[in-house]
Each structure stands twice: as structure tokens, then as C-alpha cells.
Tab-separated table of C-alpha atoms and ligand atoms in Angstrom:
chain	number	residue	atom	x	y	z
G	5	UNK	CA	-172.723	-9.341	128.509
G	6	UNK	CA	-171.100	-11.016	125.501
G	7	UNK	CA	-170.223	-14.935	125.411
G	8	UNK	CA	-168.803	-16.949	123.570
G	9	UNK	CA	-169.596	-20.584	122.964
G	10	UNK	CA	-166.363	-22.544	121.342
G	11	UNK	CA	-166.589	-26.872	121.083
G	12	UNK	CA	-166.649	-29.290	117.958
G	13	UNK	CA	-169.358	-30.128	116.414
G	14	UNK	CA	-171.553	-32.063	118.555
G	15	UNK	CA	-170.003	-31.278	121.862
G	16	UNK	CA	-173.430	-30.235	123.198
G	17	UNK	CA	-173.186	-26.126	122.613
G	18	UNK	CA	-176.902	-25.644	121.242
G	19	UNK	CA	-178.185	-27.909	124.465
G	20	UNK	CA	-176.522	-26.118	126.758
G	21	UNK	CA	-176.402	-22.339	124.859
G	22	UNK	CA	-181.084	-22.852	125.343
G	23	UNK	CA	-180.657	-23.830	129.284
G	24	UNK	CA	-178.367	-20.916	129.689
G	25	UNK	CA	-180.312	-18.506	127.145
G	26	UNK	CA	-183.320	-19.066	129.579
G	27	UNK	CA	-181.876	-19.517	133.063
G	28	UNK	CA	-179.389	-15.839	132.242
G	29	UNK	CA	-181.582	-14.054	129.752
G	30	UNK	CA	-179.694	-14.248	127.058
G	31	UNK	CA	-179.993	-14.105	123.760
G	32	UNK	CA	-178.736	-17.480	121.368
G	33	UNK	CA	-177.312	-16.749	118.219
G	34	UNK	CA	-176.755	-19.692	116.608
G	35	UNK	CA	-175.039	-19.153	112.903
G	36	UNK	CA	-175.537	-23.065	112.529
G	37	UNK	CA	-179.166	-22.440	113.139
G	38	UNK	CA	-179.148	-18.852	111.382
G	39	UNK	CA	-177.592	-20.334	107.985
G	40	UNK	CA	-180.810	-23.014	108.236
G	41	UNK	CA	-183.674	-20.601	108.499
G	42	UNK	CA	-181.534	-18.892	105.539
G	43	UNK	CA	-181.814	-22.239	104.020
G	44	UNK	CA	-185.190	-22.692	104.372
G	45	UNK	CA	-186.417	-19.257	103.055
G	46	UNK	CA	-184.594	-19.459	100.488
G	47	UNK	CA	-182.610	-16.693	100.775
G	48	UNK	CA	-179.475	-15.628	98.164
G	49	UNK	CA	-176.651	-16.400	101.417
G	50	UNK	CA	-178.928	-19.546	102.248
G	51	UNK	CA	-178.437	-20.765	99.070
G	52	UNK	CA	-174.658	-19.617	98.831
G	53	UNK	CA	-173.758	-21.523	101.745
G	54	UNK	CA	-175.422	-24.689	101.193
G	55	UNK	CA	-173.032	-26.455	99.708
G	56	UNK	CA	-170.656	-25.550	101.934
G	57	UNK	CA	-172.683	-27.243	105.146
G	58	UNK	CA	-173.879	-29.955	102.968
G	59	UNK	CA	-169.986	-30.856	102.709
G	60	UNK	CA	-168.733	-29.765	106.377
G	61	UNK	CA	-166.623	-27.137	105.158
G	62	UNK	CA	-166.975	-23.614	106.350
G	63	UNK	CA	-169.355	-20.865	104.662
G	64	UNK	CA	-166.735	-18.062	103.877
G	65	UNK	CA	-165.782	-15.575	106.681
G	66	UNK	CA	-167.418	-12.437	104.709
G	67	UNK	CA	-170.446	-13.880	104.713
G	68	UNK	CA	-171.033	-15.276	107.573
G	69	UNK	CA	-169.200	-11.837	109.318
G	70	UNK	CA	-172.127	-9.817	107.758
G	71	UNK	CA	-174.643	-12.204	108.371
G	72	UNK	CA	-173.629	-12.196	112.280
G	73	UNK	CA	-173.358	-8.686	112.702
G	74	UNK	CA	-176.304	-7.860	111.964
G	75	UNK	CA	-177.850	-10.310	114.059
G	76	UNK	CA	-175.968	-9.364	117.171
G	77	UNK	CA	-177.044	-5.842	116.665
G	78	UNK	CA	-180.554	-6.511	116.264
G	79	UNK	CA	-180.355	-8.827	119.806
G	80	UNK	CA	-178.714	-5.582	121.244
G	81	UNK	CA	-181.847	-3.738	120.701
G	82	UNK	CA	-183.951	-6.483	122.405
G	83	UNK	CA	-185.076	-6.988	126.285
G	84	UNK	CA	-181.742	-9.010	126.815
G	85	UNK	CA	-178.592	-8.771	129.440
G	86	UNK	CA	-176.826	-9.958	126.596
G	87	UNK	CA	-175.797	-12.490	123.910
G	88	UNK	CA	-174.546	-16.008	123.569
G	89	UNK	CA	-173.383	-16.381	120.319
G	90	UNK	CA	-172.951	-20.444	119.867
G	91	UNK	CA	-170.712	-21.551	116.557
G	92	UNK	CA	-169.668	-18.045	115.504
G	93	UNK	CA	-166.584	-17.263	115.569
G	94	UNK	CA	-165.243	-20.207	113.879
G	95	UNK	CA	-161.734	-19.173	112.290
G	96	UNK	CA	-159.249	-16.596	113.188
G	97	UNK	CA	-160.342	-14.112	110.897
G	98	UNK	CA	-163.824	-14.149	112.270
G	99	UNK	CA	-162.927	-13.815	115.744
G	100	UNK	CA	-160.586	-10.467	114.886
G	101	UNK	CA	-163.429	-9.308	112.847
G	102	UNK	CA	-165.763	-9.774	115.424
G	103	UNK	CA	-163.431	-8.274	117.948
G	104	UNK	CA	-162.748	-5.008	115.707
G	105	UNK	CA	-166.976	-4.810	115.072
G	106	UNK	CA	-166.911	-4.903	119.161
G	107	UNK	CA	-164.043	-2.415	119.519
G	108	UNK	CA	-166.047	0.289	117.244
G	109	UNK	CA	-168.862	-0.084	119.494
G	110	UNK	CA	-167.555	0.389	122.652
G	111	UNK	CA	-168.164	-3.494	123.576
G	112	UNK	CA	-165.830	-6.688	124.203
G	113	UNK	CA	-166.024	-10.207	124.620
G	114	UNK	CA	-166.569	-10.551	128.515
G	115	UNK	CA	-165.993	-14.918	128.705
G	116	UNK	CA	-165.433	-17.405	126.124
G	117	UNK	CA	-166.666	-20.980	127.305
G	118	UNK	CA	-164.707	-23.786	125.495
G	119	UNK	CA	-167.040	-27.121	125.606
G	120	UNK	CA	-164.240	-30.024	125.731
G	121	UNK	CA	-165.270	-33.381	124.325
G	122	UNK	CA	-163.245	-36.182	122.878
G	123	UNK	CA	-163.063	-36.720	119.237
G	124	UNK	CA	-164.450	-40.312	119.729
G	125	UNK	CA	-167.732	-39.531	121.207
G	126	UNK	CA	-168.804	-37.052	118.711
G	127	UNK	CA	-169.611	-38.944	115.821
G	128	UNK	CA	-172.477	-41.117	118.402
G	129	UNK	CA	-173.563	-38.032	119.844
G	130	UNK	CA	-174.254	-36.293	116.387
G	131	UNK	CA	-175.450	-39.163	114.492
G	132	UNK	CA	-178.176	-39.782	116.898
G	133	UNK	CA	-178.912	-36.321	117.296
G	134	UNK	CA	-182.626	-35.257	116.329
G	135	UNK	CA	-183.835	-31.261	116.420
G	136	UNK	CA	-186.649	-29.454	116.588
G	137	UNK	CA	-187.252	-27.775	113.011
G	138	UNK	CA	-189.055	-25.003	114.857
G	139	UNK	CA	-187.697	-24.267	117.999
G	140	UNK	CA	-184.249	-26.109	117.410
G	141	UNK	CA	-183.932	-28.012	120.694
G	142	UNK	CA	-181.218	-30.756	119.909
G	143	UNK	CA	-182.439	-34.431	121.256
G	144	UNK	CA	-180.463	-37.590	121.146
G	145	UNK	CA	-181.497	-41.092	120.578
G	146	UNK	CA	-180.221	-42.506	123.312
G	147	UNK	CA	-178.968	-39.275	125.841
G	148	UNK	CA	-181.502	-37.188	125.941
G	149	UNK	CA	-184.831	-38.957	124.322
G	150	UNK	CA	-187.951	-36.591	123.965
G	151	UNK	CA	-190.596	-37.488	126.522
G	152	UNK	CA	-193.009	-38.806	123.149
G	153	UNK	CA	-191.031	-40.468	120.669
G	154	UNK	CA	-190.386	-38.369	117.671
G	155	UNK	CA	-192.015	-34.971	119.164
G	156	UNK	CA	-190.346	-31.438	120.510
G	157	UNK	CA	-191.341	-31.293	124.202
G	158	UNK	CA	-191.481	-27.580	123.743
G	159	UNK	CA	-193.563	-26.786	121.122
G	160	UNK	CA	-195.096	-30.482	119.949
G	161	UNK	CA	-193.660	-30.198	116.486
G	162	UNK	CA	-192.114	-33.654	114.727
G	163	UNK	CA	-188.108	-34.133	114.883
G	164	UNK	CA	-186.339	-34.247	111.846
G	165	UNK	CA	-182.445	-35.741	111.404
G	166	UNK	CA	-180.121	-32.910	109.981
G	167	UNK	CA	-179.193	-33.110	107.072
G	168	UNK	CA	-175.647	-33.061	107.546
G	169	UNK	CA	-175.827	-35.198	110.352
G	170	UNK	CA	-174.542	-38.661	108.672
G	171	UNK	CA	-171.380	-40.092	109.946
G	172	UNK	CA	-169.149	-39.060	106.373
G	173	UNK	CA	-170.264	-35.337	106.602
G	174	UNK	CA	-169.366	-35.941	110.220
G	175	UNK	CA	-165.897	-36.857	110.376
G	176	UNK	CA	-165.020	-33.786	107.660
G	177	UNK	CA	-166.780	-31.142	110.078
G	178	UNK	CA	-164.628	-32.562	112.690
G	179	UNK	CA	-161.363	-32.321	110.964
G	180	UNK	CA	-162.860	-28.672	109.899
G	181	UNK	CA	-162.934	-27.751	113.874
G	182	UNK	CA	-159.329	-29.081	114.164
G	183	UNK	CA	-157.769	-27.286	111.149
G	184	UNK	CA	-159.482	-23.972	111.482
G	185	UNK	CA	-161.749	-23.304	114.796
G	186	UNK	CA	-159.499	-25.003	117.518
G	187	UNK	CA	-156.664	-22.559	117.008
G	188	UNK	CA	-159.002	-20.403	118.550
G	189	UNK	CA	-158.903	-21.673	122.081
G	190	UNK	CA	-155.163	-20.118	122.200
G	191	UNK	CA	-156.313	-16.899	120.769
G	192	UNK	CA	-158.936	-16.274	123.802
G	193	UNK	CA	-156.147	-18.093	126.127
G	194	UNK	CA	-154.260	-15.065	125.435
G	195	UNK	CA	-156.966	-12.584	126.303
G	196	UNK	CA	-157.454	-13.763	129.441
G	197	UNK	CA	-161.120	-14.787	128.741
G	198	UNK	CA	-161.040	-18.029	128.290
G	199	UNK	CA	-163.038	-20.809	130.628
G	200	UNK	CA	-162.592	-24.743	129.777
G	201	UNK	CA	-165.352	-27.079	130.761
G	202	UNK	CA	-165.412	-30.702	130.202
G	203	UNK	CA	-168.313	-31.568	128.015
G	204	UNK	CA	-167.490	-35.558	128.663
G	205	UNK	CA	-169.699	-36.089	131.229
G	206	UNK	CA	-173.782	-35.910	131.559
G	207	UNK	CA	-175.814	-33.387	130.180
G	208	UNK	CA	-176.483	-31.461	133.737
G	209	UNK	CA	-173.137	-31.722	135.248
G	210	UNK	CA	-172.213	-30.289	131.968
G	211	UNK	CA	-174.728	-27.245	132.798
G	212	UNK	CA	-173.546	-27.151	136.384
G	213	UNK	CA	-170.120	-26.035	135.450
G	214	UNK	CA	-171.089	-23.645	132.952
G	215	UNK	CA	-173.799	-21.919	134.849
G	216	UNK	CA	-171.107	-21.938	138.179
G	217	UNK	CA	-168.698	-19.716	135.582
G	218	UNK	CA	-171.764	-17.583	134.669
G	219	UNK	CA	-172.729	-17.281	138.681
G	220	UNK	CA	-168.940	-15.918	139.391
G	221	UNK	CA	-169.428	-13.406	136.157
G	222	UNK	CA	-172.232	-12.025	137.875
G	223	UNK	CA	-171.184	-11.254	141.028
Q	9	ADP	P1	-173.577	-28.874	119.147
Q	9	ADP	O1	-174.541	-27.705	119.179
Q	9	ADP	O2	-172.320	-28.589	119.890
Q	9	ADP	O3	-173.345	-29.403	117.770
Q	9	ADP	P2	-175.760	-30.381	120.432
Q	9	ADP	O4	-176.121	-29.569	121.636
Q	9	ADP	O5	-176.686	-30.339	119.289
Q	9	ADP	O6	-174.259	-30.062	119.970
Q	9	ADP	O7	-175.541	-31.898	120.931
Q	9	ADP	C1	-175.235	-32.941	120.022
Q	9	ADP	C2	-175.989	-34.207	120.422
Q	9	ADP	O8	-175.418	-34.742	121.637
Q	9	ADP	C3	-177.467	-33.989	120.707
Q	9	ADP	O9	-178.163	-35.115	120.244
Q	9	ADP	C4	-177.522	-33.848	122.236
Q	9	ADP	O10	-178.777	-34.300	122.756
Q	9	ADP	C5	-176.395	-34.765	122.684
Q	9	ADP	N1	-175.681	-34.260	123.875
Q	9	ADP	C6	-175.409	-32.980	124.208
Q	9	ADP	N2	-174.689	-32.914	125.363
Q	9	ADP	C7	-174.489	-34.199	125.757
Q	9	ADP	C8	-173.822	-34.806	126.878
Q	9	ADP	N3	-173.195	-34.057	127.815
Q	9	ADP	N4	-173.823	-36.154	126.953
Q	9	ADP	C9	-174.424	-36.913	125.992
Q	9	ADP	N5	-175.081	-36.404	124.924
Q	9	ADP	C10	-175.115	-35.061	124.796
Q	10	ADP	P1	-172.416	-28.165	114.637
Q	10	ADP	O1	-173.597	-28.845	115.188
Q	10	ADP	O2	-171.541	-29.022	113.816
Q	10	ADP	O3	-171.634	-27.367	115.627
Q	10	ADP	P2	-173.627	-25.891	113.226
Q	10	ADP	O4	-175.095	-26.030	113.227
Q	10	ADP	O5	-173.021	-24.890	114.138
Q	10	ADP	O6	-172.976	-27.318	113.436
Q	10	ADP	O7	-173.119	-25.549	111.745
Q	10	ADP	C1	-173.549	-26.295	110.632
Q	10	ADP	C2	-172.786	-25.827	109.397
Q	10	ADP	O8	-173.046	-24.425	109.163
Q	10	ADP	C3	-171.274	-25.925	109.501
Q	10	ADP	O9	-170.793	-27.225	109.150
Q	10	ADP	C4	-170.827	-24.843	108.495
Q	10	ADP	O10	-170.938	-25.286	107.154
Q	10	ADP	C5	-171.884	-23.751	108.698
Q	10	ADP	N1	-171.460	-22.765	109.723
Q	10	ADP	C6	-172.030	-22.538	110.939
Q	10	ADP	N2	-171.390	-21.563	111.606
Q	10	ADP	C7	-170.375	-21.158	110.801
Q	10	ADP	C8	-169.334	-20.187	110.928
Q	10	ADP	N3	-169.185	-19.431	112.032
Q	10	ADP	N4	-168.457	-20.070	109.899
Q	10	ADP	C9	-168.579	-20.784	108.765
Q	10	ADP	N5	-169.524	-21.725	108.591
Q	10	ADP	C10	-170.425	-21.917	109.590
């Protein structure tokens, strides 16, 4: 099974892409999360991209095509029933290059889920946003605290603020998802696979829609 995970920035896709990962046995492929390990090892496209996230714009489609098919090919080779890929694709000519890579391998995009949040409570949700360097388990300040102060419940390690998380860098990645990755919620419309949930609301009503759309897939 291959889904999709569309929603601006800070709409709540990585918090809800690990619940669902675990609960459906999926893998997450986050490019958000993939560019930052790139970052980190300092890799040639980690370093070709950082200005780009350090600004909000996009990384450029090749790159970030290449970079994404090769990781949903290696998570096709792993003890999966499929993928969630969560911020990829993120312009028009990612999503037909993802759906030609598909095509030529006898696969398609089975549901896209569409995360819908208002502009206005994006900027609090990502500027109190705190992740988990290791494991990358997005907390918030106020919504969804860690059980210690400062520390991943998972895995114990120390939070860190992203980088890219201050409001400035904020309110150009949103205008980013309006110019170039919301067009995409009419290009899925038009296959048929598209699912809108509203992302307005608490954290596990939010999962309780998404996971009653997964239930009906299953069937
Ligand atoms: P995205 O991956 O879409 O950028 P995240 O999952 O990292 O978003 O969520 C952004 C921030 O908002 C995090 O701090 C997260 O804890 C918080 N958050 C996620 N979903 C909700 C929600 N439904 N209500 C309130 N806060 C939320
Ligand atoms: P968000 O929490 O805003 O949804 P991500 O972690 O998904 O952020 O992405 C962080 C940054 O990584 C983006 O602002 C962008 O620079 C880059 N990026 C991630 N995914 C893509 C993509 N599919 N295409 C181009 N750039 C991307």
C-alpha cells in the first residue's frame, strides 16, 4: 500500500504519519526528515539543499525525485505492507514524477490523505514545536508536552528546536505550500484518491479520522 501524506507545514503530518507507521506497519518516509540526516552527515545533497530549508523555499524537484526514489525502493524491500511517504510530493512535477516511477513498476498511489489546518494556527503550532534529533517524534510546548521536560519519551534523548522553526522562516514555508504544494490537492481530486481530514481539532480525533480511512482501505 502506497500513501500519501499532503498538509502545510505544521499541520501535524510527522505526528500522525509515526502513530499510523506503527498502528498499520508502515513505513515513514519523511523527505523533511531525510534532507536532515543528509544534513547532518554531511552529505553533497545535504549540503545542496541547505540553503534552500534554511530559507523555506523548496530543494529542487531533481533532487529531491532521486533522493526519494531510492528511498521508497529500499522500504519496498523491507518487512512492510507499505509506505507513507509524509512531505514528498510537494509540487506538480514531483507528484507526475513520482507517478511515472510508480507506473514503471507496476505500482500506484492507493489514498492520498490531505491534513486541513488553518493558516492561523500554524505559525503557534510550529514555533512551539520541539523534535526528537534521533527518533524525530515532533512535541509541542503547549499540545503535546513530553512526559519530562525537554526529553524524547521514546528513546530519552534531549529535544532540540528546528532550525527553521522561527516564526520569519515560518510564514515563507507557508506561502511556499500555497504557491506550489496546494495545487496538488486538485491533482489527486482528479484521481479519485483523495481523502480530506480536518487537522483543526485535537491530536487523537485527528488520528481517529485518519486511521477510520485506513480501516475502510483495508477491508
Ligand atoms: P508537520 O509534520 O505537518 O510539519 P508536526 O507533526 O511536526 O507537523 O506538528 C507540528 C507541531 O504541532 C508539533 O509541535 C505537534 O506536536 C503539534 N501538533 C500536531 N498536531 C496537532 C493538533 N492536532 N493540535 C495541536 N497541536 C498539534
Ligand atoms: P514541515 O514541517 O514544514 O512540513 P519538512 O520537515 O517536511 O517541513 O521540510 C523541511 C524543509 O525541507 C522544507 O522547508 C524544504 O526546504 C525541504 N523539503 C522537504 N520536503 C521537500 C520536498 N518534497 N521538495 C522540496 N523540498 C523539500
Amino acid at each position: 500500500m502506497i500513501i500519501l501524506f499532503l498538509g502545510p507545514p505544521g499541520a501535524g503530518k510527522g505526528t500522525q504519519c509515526k502513530f499510523l507507521a506503527d498502528r498499520y506497519r508502515l513505513r515513514h518516509l519523511s523527505s523533511g526528515d531525510i534532507l536532515r540526516r543528509e544534513r547532518q552527515e554531511g552529505t553533497d545533497l545535504g549540503k545542496q539543499a541547505q540553503s534552500y530549508m534554511d530559507s523555506g523555499r523548496l530543494v529542487p524537484d531533481d533532487l529531491i525525485v532521486a533522493m526519494m526514489r531510492q528511498e521508497i525502493g529500499a522500504a519496498a524491500d523491507g518487512e512492510t505492507s507499505g509506505v507513507i511517504l509524509d512531505g514528498f510530493p510537494r509540487t506538480l512535477q514531483q507528484a507526475q514524477a513520482l507517478d511515472q516511477a510508480l507506473r514503471d513498476d507496476d505500482k500506484q498511489v492507493d489514498v492520498v490523505l490531505n491534513l486541513d489546518v488553518d493558516d492561523d494556527k500554524l505559525e503557534r503550532r510550529i514555533t512551539g514545536r520541539r523534535s526528537c534529533p534521533r527518533c524525530g517524534t515532533a512535541y509541542h510546548v503547549d499540545f503535546n508536552p513530553p512526559r519530562r521536560a525537554n526529553v524524547c519519551d521514546r528513546d530519552g534523548a534531549a529535544l532540540a528546536q528546528r532550525s527553521d522553526d522561527t516564526a520569519a522562516v515560518v510564514r515563507k514555508r507557508i506561502e511556499t505550500y500555497h504557491q506550489q504544494t496546494a495545487p496538488l490537492i486538485d491533482y489527486y481530486g482528479h484521481q479519485g484518491t483523495l481523502q480530506t481530514v480536518d487537522g483543526n481539532v485535537p491530536i487523537e480525533q485527528v488520528t481517529r479520522s485518519l486511521s477510520a480511512i485506513l480501516d475502510g482501505c483495508n477491508r
